[in-house]
CSV table of C-alpha atoms in Angstrom, one decimal:
chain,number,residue,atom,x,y,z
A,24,UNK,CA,0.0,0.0,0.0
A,25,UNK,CA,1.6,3.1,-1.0
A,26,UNK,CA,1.7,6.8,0.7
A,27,UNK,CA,-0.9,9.1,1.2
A,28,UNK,CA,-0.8,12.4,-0.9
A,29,UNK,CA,0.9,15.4,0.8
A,30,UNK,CA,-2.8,17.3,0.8
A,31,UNK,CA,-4.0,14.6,3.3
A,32,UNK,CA,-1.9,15.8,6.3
A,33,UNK,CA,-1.2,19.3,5.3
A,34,UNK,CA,-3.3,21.0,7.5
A,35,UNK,CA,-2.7,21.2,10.9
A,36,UNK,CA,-6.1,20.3,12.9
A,37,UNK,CA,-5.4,18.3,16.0
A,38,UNK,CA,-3.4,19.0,19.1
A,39,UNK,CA,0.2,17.9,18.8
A,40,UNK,CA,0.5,13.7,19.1
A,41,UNK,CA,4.0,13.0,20.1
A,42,UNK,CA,5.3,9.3,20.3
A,43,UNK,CA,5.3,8.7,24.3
A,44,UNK,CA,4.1,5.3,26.5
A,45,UNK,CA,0.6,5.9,25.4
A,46,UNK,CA,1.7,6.1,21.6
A,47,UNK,CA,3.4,3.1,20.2
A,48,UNK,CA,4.8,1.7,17.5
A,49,UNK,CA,5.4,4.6,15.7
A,50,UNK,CA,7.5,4.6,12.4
A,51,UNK,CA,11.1,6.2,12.5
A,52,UNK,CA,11.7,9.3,10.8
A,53,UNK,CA,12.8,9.2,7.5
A,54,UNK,CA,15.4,12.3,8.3
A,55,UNK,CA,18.6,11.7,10.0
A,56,UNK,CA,20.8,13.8,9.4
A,57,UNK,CA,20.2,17.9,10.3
A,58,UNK,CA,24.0,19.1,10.3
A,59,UNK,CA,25.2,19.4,6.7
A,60,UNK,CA,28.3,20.6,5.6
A,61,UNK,CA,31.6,22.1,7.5
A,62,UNK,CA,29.9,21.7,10.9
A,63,UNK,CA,32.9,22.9,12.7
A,64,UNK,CA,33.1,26.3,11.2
A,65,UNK,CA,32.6,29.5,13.7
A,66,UNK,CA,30.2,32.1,12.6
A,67,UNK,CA,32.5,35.1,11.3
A,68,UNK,CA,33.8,32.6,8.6
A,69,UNK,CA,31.0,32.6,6.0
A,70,UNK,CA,29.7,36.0,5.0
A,71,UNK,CA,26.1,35.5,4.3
A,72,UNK,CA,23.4,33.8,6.5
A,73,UNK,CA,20.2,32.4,4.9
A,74,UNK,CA,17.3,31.7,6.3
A,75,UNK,CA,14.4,29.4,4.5
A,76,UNK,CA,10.7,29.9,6.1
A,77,UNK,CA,6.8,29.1,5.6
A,78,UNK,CA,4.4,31.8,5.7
A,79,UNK,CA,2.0,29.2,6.4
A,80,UNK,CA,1.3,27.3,9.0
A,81,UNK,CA,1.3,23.5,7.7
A,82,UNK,CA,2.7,20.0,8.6
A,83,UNK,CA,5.8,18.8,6.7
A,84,UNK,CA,6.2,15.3,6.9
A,85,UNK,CA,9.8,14.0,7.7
A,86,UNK,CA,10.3,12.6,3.9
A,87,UNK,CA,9.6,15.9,2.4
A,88,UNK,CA,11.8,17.2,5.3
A,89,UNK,CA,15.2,14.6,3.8
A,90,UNK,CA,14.3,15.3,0.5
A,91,UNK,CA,14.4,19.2,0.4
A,92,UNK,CA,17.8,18.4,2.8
A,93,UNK,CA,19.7,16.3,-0.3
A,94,UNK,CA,18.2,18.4,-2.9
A,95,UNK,CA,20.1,21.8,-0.8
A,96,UNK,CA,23.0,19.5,0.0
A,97,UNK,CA,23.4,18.5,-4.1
A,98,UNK,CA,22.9,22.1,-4.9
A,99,UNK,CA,25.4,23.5,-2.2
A,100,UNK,CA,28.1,20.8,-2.9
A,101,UNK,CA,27.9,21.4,-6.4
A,102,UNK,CA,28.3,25.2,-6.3
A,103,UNK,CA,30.4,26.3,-3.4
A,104,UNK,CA,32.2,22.6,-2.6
A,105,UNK,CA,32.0,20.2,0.1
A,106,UNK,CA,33.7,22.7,3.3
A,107,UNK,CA,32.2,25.9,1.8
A,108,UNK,CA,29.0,25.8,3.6
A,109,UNK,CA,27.0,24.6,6.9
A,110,UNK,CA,23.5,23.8,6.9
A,111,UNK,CA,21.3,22.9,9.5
A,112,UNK,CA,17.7,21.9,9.7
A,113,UNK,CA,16.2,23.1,12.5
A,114,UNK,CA,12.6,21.7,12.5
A,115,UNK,CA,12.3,17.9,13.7
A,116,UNK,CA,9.2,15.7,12.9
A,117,UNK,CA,7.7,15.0,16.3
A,118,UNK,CA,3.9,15.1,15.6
A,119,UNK,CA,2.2,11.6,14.5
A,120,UNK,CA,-0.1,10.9,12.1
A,121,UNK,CA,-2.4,8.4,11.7
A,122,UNK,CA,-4.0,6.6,9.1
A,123,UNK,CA,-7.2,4.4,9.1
A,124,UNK,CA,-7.1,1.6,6.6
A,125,UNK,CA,-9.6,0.7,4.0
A,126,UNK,CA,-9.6,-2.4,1.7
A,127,UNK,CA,-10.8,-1.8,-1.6
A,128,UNK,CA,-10.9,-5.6,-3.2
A,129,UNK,CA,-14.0,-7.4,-3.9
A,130,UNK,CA,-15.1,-8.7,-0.3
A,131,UNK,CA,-13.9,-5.9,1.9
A,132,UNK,CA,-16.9,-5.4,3.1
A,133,UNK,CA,-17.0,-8.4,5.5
A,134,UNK,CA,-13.8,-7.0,6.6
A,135,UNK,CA,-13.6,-3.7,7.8
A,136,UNK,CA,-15.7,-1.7,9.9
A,137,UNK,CA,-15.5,1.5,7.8
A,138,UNK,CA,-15.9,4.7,10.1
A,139,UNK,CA,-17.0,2.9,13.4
A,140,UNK,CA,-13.6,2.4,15.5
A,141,UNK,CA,-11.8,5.0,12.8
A,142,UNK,CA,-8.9,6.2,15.4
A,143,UNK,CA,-6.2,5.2,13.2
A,144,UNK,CA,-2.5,3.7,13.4
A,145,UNK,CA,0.6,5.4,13.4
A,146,UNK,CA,1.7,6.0,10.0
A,147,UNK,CA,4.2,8.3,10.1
A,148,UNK,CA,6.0,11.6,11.9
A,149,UNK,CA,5.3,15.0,10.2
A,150,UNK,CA,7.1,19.1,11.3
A,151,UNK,CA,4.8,21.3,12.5
């Protein structure tokens, strides 16, 4: 079963969900790395700072998070070299979003319950 589309956690609408006791067996984020580049660098050594920001207020799920990361890595590396940068990315994917299966064979519907029970499993971690 593949991934939802982006438009079906976009919005935020519920309280925060963190993974704790009462929350299990969520997935691992997809991102793992948030330090890029010459990490040891002091701040007077590069001459610009850039800042990347939403002027909305949405949920950014943690693959969208790594691949925007290795798409700014590729471009970085490939224009200023591997020590003539540092990146970081400061938002981490805490909030947990859930996903209530449906079956859409012949016969499903001896099998699910449709909206009665509809809570949801963990599917996933998403940036708010």
């Amino acid at each position: 079963m593949g991934r939802r589309p982006a438009r079906c956690y976009r919005y935020i609408k519920n309280k925060p969900y963190p993974k704790s006791r009462f929350c299990r067996g969520v997935p691992d984020p997809k991102i793992r790395i948030y330090d890029l580049g010459r990490k040891r660098a002091t701040v007077d050594e590069f001459p610009t700072c850039v800042h990347m920001i939403s002027n909305e207020r949405e949920q950014v799920s943690s693959e969208a998070l790594e691949a925007s990361r290795i798409c700014a890595n590729k471009y970085m590396v490939k224009n200023c070299g591997k020590d003539g940068f540092h990146m970081r990315v400061r938002k981490h994917p805490y909030h947990v979003v859930r996903i209530n299966k449906m079956l859409s064979c012949a016969g499903a519907d001896r099998l699910q319950t449709g909206m009665r029970g509809a809570y949801g499993k963990p599917q996933g971690l998403v940036a708010r």
